[in-house]
Amino acid sequence: METTFDFEKPIADLQMQIEKVNQVADKTKVDMGATLAELQDKLEKTKYEVYNNMTGWQKVQMSRHPDRPQTLDYVNLICDDFIELHGDRNVRDDKAIVGGFATIGGQSVMIIGHQKGKNTKERQFRNFGMANPEGYRKALRLMKLAEKFGKPVVTLIDTMGAYPGIEAEERGQGEAIARNLMEMSVLKVPIVCIIIGEGASGGALGIGVGDRVYMLEHTWYSVISPESCSSILWRSWDYKERAAEALKLTAADMSKNGLIDGIIKEPLGGAHHNPEEIAESVKQQLLGDIATLQKKTVEQLVSERIDKFSKMGVVVE
Amino acid sequence: MSWFRREKAGINTATEHKKEAPDGLWNKCPSCKKPLLNIEQIENKYVCHYCGYHLRIGSAAYFSILFDDNEFVELFPHLRSGDPLQFEDTKKYTERLDDSYAKTGLNDAIRCAHGKIEGRDFVLACMDFTFIGGSMGSVVGEKIARSIDYCLQNKLPFMLVSKSGGARMMEAAFSLMQMAKTSAKLALLNQAKLPYICLLTDPTTGGVTASYAMLGDINIAEPGALIGFAGPRVIKETIKKDLPKGFQTSEFLLEHGFLDFIVDRRELKQKIALFLNMIK
């Protein structure tokens, strides 16, 4: 069954009404054309209203929709070829981050992203998209490989955070993320990052230092999830909606604050309503940016990337 | 019949005649609970001389321990936080800041200064836990970034003392981006072949561990400090198991290969100076 959220109820109600009218029309052979047209019109308007006025929390819900396209869906939809590469060469292969060489519209790239999994079994296998240190080290190894062969890097971000576990701490979760931030900031090839679902804190940023960073329209990106923020600042789990507002974590807010480079519009109702359409938008954005970034010299690329992040922050002298 | 008889009933010294012991003369070691005399503590670099416990201290104390004759020039001392998100939880962020300014006399959770260690010039950045839990917001990120720029311009070694609960939630994604900013600047320092020493002290967690605190040419720590990415409570709730004894302590990190050595605060200055001498 398709997952609908509370705020989508007006839409679901209208859809049900239309179905009922259709059934009646079928049964009684009475022409209901006018009523249907009216309802259809109302449905379109409601959809437009609902999806264009989503609150922060509603965006968070949407970013977690179980049918939302994930990294491997994008790989299938936009890559002509893909060779998945595994392992960090130290501990093991982290299943929460996938990556490999791919061609997109004739352009070779290294594509790396979080994979959450679509059903219970897959989610367990992927650790819900929460990477351990070896995941970040695998990502770095692949980025270095891309650098060696002069290929641009694309990262797709979708995580609730880096995994908080005993082994993750033993193997240096903090060090792994920190190393990635440092190495990505001086990587000699173009890096384009897209938040395709959830962008939670260091777990997201760990593969998110890029020349261009985008968010899909209904995603979120911040230093903490609204639930955890609520539990820490309000000392209760009940303030997640307010926390979501306060954190200004939507694509529109992040863009307004100059913390991302742009927003990629989603199909009406969210990416899962039309994966082909969102994949095409992502593809066009990537190809355009890669072409622009490849014209820059390595020095220019790296210094502009560092400058961009150096300017972030608001201080009073 | 008792051999002692109270002549007057109860305590009858008037309140105004009560003799107060001055505050701050004595202190109790949080670990062994023995009383410590303040002057002795300063001489002993704020380490309990009974049990070796390292008391939590701030930038002023570290400056006095590390800089020759406690002489230094503070860098960018006046930077204060803006409130880019007009953040409000149970209290407005601006009010929290005002309270912290008043309570601590500090402008944010870090102070940076240029001075000498055994005659050699270096820049020291030191975090203050008393200011909103040592949390890293725009000011912390900016001061570290500018200190690194200063080191690059003047070809100086950089040392940082970390003590932080992590990123400052009230600056949300702005705080997050300070992780990228400081790490990027450290990459430049690295390319310029200038040394960076990070001393991790109790506690160092979250976004600070996942950025500049783990990126030293050498990462060192004080004994018994809590150091980790995720907080122990979060891990416990996630895995639904008790955590092993000594988990996320300095000793644990040394054992797992993330620290170069653990240093007693009383030997800190000498060791840092020796290290800088060796790599000169």
Coordinates of C-alpha atoms in Angstrom, one line a residue, chain A:
Chain A
M1 CA 0.0 0.0 0.0
E2 CA 1.2 3.5 -0.8
T3 CA 2.3 5.6 2.2
T4 CA 0.4 8.8 2.5
F5 CA 1.1 11.4 5.2
D6 CA -1.4 13.3 7.4
F7 CA -1.0 16.4 5.4
E8 CA -1.8 14.6 2.2
K9 CA -5.3 13.7 3.5
P10 CA -7.2 16.4 1.6
I11 CA -5.7 15.0 -1.6
A12 CA -6.4 11.4 -0.7
D13 CA -10.0 12.4 0.2
L14 CA -10.6 14.0 -3.2
Q15 CA -9.1 11.1 -5.0
M16 CA -11.5 8.8 -3.1
Q17 CA -14.4 11.1 -4.0
I18 CA -13.5 11.0 -7.7
E19 CA -13.2 7.2 -7.6
K20 CA -16.7 7.0 -6.0
V21 CA -18.2 9.3 -8.6
N22 CA -16.6 7.2 -11.3
Q23 CA -18.1 4.0 -9.8
V24 CA -21.6 5.6 -9.7
A25 CA -21.2 6.8 -13.3
D26 CA -20.3 3.3 -14.4
K27 CA -23.1 1.7 -12.6
T28 CA -26.0 4.1 -13.4
K29 CA -24.7 5.2 -16.8
V30 CA -25.5 8.8 -15.8
D31 CA -23.2 11.4 -17.3
M32 CA -21.2 12.8 -14.4
G33 CA -18.7 14.6 -16.6
A34 CA -19.3 18.1 -15.1
T35 CA -19.0 16.9 -11.5
L36 CA -15.8 14.9 -12.3
A37 CA -14.2 17.9 -14.1
E38 CA -15.0 20.0 -11.1
L39 CA -13.5 17.5 -8.7
Q40 CA -10.5 17.0 -10.9
D41 CA -9.9 20.7 -11.0
K42 CA -10.2 20.9 -7.2
L43 CA -7.7 18.0 -6.9
E44 CA -5.1 19.7 -9.0
K45 CA -5.5 22.9 -7.0
T46 CA -5.3 21.1 -3.6
K47 CA -2.2 19.2 -4.7
Y48 CA -0.6 22.5 -5.8
E49 CA -1.6 24.1 -2.5
V50 CA -0.4 21.2 -0.3
Y51 CA 2.9 20.5 -2.0
N52 CA 3.9 24.1 -2.3
N53 CA 3.3 25.0 1.3
M54 CA 4.9 22.2 3.2
T55 CA 6.3 22.9 6.6
G56 CA 9.8 21.8 7.7
W57 CA 8.5 18.8 9.5
Q58 CA 6.4 17.8 6.4
K59 CA 9.6 18.0 4.3
V60 CA 11.4 15.7 6.8
Q61 CA 8.5 13.2 6.5
M62 CA 8.6 13.4 2.7
S63 CA 12.4 12.9 2.7
R64 CA 11.9 9.6 4.5
H65 CA 9.1 8.3 2.2
P66 CA 9.8 4.6 1.8
D67 CA 9.3 4.7 -2.0
R68 CA 11.6 7.7 -2.5
P69 CA 14.4 6.9 -5.1
Q70 CA 17.7 6.0 -3.5
T71 CA 21.3 6.1 -4.8
L72 CA 21.0 2.8 -6.7
D73 CA 17.7 3.9 -8.3
Y74 CA 19.5 7.0 -9.6
V75 CA 22.4 4.8 -10.8
N76 CA 19.9 2.7 -12.7
L77 CA 18.0 5.6 -14.1
I78 CA 20.8 7.9 -15.1
C79 CA 24.0 5.8 -15.7
D80 CA 24.6 4.1 -19.0
D81 CA 27.1 1.8 -17.3
F82 CA 28.1 1.2 -13.7
I83 CA 30.9 -0.9 -12.1
E84 CA 30.4 -1.1 -8.4
L85 CA 33.6 -1.1 -6.3
H86 CA 33.7 -2.4 -2.8
G87 CA 35.7 -2.2 0.4
D88 CA 37.9 0.2 2.3
R89 CA 41.0 -2.2 2.1
N90 CA 41.2 -2.2 5.9
V91 CA 38.2 -3.7 7.7
R92 CA 35.4 -4.6 5.3
D93 CA 32.9 -3.4 2.8
D94 CA 30.3 -1.0 4.3
K95 CA 26.9 -1.7 2.7
A96 CA 25.5 1.7 3.8
I97 CA 27.6 3.5 1.2
V98 CA 27.8 2.3 -2.4
G99 CA 30.1 3.6 -5.1
G100 CA 31.8 2.9 -8.3
F101 CA 32.7 4.2 -11.8
A102 CA 29.8 5.1 -14.0
T103 CA 29.1 6.8 -17.3
I104 CA 26.4 9.4 -17.5
G105 CA 25.6 10.7 -21.0
G106 CA 29.0 9.6 -22.1
Q107 CA 30.8 11.3 -19.2
S108 CA 32.8 9.0 -16.8
V109 CA 32.3 9.8 -13.2
M110 CA 32.9 8.3 -9.8
I111 CA 29.4 8.0 -8.2
I112 CA 29.2 7.5 -4.4
G113 CA 26.1 7.5 -2.2
H114 CA 24.2 6.3 0.8
Q115 CA 21.9 3.4 0.3
K116 CA 19.1 2.9 2.9
G117 CA 17.3 -0.1 1.5
K118 CA 13.7 -0.5 0.6
N119 CA 12.3 -3.3 2.7
T120 CA 13.1 -4.6 6.2
K121 CA 15.6 -7.1 4.9
E122 CA 17.4 -4.7 2.7
R123 CA 17.4 -2.0 5.4
Q124 CA 19.1 -4.3 7.8
F125 CA 21.6 -5.3 5.1
R126 CA 22.3 -1.6 4.5
N127 CA 22.2 -0.7 8.2
F128 CA 19.5 1.9 7.3
G129 CA 22.0 4.0 5.4
M130 CA 24.0 4.7 8.5
A131 CA 27.6 4.2 7.6
N132 CA 30.4 3.0 9.9
P133 CA 34.0 4.5 9.6
E134 CA 34.8 1.9 6.9
G135 CA 32.0 3.4 4.7
Y136 CA 33.6 6.9 4.8
R137 CA 37.0 5.3 4.2
K138 CA 35.7 3.4 1.2
A139 CA 34.2 6.7 -0.1
L140 CA 37.6 8.4 0.3
R141 CA 39.4 5.5 -1.4
L142 CA 37.1 5.8 -4.4
M143 CA 37.5 9.6 -4.5
K144 CA 41.2 9.2 -4.6
L145 CA 40.8 6.7 -7.4
A146 CA 38.8 9.2 -9.3
E147 CA 41.4 11.8 -8.7
K148 CA 44.1 9.5 -10.0
F149 CA 42.3 9.1 -13.3
G150 CA 41.0 12.7 -13.5
K151 CA 37.3 11.8 -13.2
P152 CA 34.7 14.0 -11.5
V153 CA 33.1 12.8 -8.3
V154 CA 29.3 12.7 -7.7
T155 CA 27.9 12.1 -4.3
L156 CA 24.3 11.4 -3.4
I157 CA 23.5 12.0 0.2
D158 CA 20.7 10.3 2.1
T159 CA 21.4 9.4 5.8
M160 CA 20.0 9.7 9.3
G161 CA 23.6 10.1 10.4
A162 CA 26.8 8.2 10.9
Y163 CA 26.2 5.0 12.9
P164 CA 26.5 5.4 16.6
G165 CA 27.9 2.1 17.8
I166 CA 30.7 0.6 19.8
E167 CA 32.6 -0.7 16.9
A168 CA 32.1 2.6 15.0
E169 CA 33.8 4.4 17.9
E170 CA 36.6 1.8 18.2
R171 CA 37.4 2.3 14.5
G172 CA 37.3 6.1 14.7
Q173 CA 34.0 7.4 13.3
G174 CA 35.1 10.9 14.1
E175 CA 38.5 10.5 12.5
A176 CA 37.0 8.9 9.4
I177 CA 34.6 11.8 8.8
A178 CA 37.2 14.4 9.6
R179 CA 39.7 12.9 7.2
N180 CA 37.1 13.0 4.4
L181 CA 36.3 16.7 5.1
M182 CA 40.0 17.5 4.8
E183 CA 40.8 15.4 1.8
M184 CA 37.6 16.4 -0.1
S185 CA 38.4 20.1 0.3
V186 CA 41.6 19.7 -1.6
L187 CA 40.6 16.9 -4.1
K188 CA 41.9 17.8 -7.5
V189 CA 38.8 16.8 -9.5
P190 CA 35.3 18.4 -9.6
I191 CA 32.9 17.2 -6.9
V192 CA 29.1 17.6 -7.1
C193 CA 27.0 16.6 -4.1
I194 CA 23.2 16.2 -4.0
I195 CA 21.1 15.7 -1.0
I196 CA 18.5 13.2 -2.3
G197 CA 16.7 12.4 1.0
E198 CA 18.0 13.1 4.5
G199 CA 21.1 15.1 5.2
A200 CA 21.9 14.5 8.9
S201 CA 25.0 16.1 10.3
G202 CA 28.5 14.7 10.0
G203 CA 27.2 11.6 8.4
A204 CA 26.0 13.6 5.5
L205 CA 28.8 16.1 5.4
G206 CA 31.3 13.2 5.4
I207 CA 30.7 12.8 1.7
G208 CA 29.3 16.4 1.2
V209 CA 32.2 18.8 0.6
G210 CA 31.7 19.7 -3.0
D211 CA 32.2 22.5 -5.6
R212 CA 28.5 22.4 -6.0
V213 CA 26.0 21.2 -3.3
Y214 CA 22.3 20.8 -4.2
M215 CA 19.3 19.7 -2.4
L216 CA 16.2 18.1 -3.9
E217 CA 13.1 20.2 -3.2
H218 CA 11.7 18.0 -0.4
T219 CA 14.8 17.1 1.5
W220 CA 16.4 18.3 4.7
Y221 CA 20.0 19.1 5.7
S222 CA 21.2 20.2 9.2
V223 CA 23.4 19.6 12.1
I224 CA 21.0 17.2 13.8
S225 CA 17.6 15.6 13.2
P226 CA 14.6 17.5 14.5
E227 CA 13.8 14.5 16.8
S228 CA 17.2 14.6 18.5
C229 CA 17.2 18.4 18.6
S230 CA 13.8 18.3 20.4
S231 CA 15.1 15.7 22.9
I232 CA 18.2 17.7 23.7
L233 CA 16.9 21.3 23.7
W234 CA 13.3 20.7 24.9
R235 CA 14.2 17.5 26.9
S236 CA 11.2 15.8 25.2
W237 CA 10.5 14.0 21.9
D238 CA 7.3 16.0 21.4
Y239 CA 8.7 19.2 19.9
K240 CA 10.0 17.8 16.6
E241 CA 7.8 20.0 14.5
R242 CA 9.0 23.1 16.3
A243 CA 12.6 21.9 16.1
A244 CA 12.2 21.3 12.4
E245 CA 11.1 25.0 12.0
A246 CA 13.8 26.4 14.3
L247 CA 16.6 24.5 12.5
K248 CA 15.7 26.0 9.1
L249 CA 16.6 22.8 7.5
T250 CA 14.6 22.9 4.2
A251 CA 16.1 23.4 0.8
A252 CA 14.6 26.9 0.5
D253 CA 16.1 28.0 3.9
M254 CA 19.5 26.4 3.2
S255 CA 19.6 28.2 -0.2
K256 CA 18.5 31.5 1.3
N257 CA 21.3 31.2 3.9
G258 CA 23.9 30.5 1.2
L259 CA 24.8 27.1 2.6
I260 CA 23.9 25.2 -0.6
D261 CA 24.3 26.2 -4.3
G262 CA 20.8 25.4 -5.4
I263 CA 17.6 23.4 -5.3
I264 CA 16.5 20.8 -7.8
K265 CA 12.7 20.8 -8.2
E266 CA 10.8 17.6 -7.6
P267 CA 7.8 16.3 -9.5
L268 CA 4.5 17.4 -7.9
G269 CA 3.9 15.2 -4.8
G270 CA 7.6 14.3 -4.4
A271 CA 10.4 12.4 -6.2
H272 CA 8.7 9.0 -5.7
H273 CA 5.7 10.1 -7.8
N274 CA 7.9 10.2 -10.9
P275 CA 11.4 8.8 -10.4
E276 CA 12.2 9.1 -14.1
E277 CA 11.4 12.8 -14.1
I278 CA 13.6 13.6 -11.0
A279 CA 16.4 11.4 -12.3
E280 CA 16.4 13.4 -15.6
S281 CA 16.6 16.6 -13.6
V282 CA 19.5 15.3 -11.6
K283 CA 21.2 14.1 -14.7
Q284 CA 20.9 17.4 -16.5
Q285 CA 22.2 19.3 -13.4
L286 CA 25.2 17.0 -13.1
L287 CA 26.2 17.1 -16.7
G288 CA 25.9 20.9 -16.8
D289 CA 27.9 21.4 -13.7
I290 CA 30.6 18.9 -14.6
A291 CA 31.1 20.6 -18.0
T292 CA 31.5 24.0 -16.2
L293 CA 33.8 22.7 -13.5
Q294 CA 36.0 20.8 -15.9
K295 CA 37.0 24.0 -17.6
K296 CA 38.6 25.3 -14.4
T297 CA 42.2 24.7 -13.5
V298 CA 42.9 22.4 -10.5
E299 CA 44.2 25.4 -8.5
Q300 CA 41.1 27.4 -9.3
L301 CA 38.8 24.6 -8.5
V302 CA 40.4 23.8 -5.1
S303 CA 40.8 27.4 -4.0
E304 CA 37.2 28.3 -5.0
R305 CA 35.9 25.3 -3.1
I306 CA 37.8 26.2 0.1
D307 CA 36.8 29.9 -0.2
K308 CA 33.1 28.9 -0.5
F309 CA 33.2 26.9 2.7
S310 CA 35.4 29.5 4.4
K311 CA 32.7 32.2 3.9
M312 CA 30.0 30.2 5.7
G313 CA 29.1 31.5 9.2
V314 CA 27.8 34.6 10.7
V315 CA 29.9 36.6 13.2
V316 CA 29.8 40.0 14.6
E317 CA 33.2 41.8 14.7

